[in-house]
mmCIF file of C-alpha atoms in Angstrom:
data_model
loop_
_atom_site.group_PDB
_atom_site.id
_atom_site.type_symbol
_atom_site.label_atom_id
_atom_site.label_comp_id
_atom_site.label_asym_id
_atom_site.label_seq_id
_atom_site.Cartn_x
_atom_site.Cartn_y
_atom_site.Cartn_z
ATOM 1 C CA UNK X 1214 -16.253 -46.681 -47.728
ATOM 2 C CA UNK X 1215 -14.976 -43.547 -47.513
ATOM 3 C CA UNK X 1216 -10.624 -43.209 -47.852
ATOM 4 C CA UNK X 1217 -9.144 -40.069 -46.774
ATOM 5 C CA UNK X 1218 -6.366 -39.121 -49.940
ATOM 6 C CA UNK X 1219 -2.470 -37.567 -48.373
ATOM 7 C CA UNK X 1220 -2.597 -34.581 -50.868
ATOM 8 C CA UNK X 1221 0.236 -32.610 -50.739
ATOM 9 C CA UNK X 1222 0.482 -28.911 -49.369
ATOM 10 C CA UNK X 1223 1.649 -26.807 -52.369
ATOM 11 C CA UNK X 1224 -1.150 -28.963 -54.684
ATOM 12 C CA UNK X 1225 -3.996 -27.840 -52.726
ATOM 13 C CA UNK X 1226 -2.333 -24.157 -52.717
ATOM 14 C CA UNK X 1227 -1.982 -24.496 -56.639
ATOM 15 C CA UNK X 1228 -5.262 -25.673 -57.078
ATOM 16 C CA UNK X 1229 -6.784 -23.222 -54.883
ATOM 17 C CA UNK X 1230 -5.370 -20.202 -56.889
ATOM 18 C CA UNK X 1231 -6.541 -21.817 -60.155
ATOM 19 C CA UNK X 1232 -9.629 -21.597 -58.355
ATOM 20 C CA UNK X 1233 -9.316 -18.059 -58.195
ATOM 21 C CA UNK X 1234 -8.372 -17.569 -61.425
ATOM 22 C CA UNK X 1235 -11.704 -19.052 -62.883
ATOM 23 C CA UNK X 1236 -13.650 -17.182 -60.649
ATOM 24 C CA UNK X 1237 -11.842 -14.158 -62.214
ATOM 25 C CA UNK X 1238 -12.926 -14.820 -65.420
ATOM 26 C CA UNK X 1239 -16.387 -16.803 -64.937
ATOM 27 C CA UNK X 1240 -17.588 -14.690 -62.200
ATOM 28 C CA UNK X 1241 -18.535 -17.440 -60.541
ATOM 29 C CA UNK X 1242 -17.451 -18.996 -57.303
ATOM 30 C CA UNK X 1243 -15.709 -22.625 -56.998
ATOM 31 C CA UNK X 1244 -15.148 -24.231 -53.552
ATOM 32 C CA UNK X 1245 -11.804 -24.639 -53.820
ATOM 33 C CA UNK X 1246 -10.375 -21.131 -53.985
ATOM 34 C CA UNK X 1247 -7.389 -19.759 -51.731
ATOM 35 C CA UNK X 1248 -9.391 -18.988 -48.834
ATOM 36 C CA UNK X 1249 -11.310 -21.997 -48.327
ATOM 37 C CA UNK X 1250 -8.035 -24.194 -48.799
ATOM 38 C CA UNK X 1251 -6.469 -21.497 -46.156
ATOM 39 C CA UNK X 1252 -8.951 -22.343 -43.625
ATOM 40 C CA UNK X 1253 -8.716 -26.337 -44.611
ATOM 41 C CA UNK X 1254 -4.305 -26.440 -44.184
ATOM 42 C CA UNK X 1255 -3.959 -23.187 -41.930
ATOM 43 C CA UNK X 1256 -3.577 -24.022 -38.239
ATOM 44 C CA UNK X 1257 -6.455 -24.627 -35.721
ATOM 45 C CA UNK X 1258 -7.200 -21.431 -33.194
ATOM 46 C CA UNK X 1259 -9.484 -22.332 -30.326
ATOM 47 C CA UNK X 1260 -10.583 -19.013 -28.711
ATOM 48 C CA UNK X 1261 -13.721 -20.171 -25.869
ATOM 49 C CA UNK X 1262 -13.603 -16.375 -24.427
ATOM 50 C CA UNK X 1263 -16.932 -14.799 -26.052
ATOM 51 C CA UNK X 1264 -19.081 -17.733 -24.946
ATOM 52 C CA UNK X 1265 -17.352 -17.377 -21.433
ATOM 53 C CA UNK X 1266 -18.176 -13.596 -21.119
ATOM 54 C CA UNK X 1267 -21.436 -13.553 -22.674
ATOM 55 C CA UNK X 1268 -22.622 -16.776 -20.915
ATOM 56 C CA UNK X 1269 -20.822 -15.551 -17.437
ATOM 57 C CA UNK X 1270 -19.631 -19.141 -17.609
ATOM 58 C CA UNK X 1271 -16.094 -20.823 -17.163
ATOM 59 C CA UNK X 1272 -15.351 -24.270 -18.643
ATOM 60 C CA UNK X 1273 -13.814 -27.053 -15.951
ATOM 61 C CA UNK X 1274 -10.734 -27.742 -17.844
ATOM 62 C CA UNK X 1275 -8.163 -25.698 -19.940
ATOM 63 C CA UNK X 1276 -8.639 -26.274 -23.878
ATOM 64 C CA UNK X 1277 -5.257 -28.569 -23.225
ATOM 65 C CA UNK X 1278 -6.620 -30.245 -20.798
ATOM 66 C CA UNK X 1279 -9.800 -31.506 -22.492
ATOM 67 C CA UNK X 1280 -8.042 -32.430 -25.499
ATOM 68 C CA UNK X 1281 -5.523 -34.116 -24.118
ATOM 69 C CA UNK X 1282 -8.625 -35.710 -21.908
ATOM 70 C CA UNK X 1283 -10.280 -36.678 -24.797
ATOM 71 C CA UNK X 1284 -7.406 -38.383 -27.018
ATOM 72 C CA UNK X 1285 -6.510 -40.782 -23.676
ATOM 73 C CA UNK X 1286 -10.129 -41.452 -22.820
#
């Protein structure tokens, strides 16, 4: 079984900045540095319009739409 854990906000910003700091001095990379835990509690951007232009292609409901589609199907 896998449990999701609430971990709070600032510990996940603490830990990725220790992260950081080891890399520093290791030279070695950990998983958990400031970027990666920027990408994991920063906010979600959904941006469709390369695949539209490139593909010449238009999708048949708003972003919006299709979530909210999705969460009351």
């Amino acid at each position: 079984n896998n449990h999701l854990l609430p971990i709070p906000l600032q510990l996940l910003k603490v830990l990725g900045v220790s992260s950081d700091l080891v890399t520093k001095i290791t030279k070695k990379t950990l998983p958990t540095n400031t970027s990666s835990i920027d990408r994991l509690a920063g906010s979600l951007v959904v941006d469709n319009s390369k695949i539209c232009q490139t593909l010449s292609w238009q999708p048949p409901y708003t972003t919006e739409k299709g979530i909210f589609l999705t969460v009351n199907s």
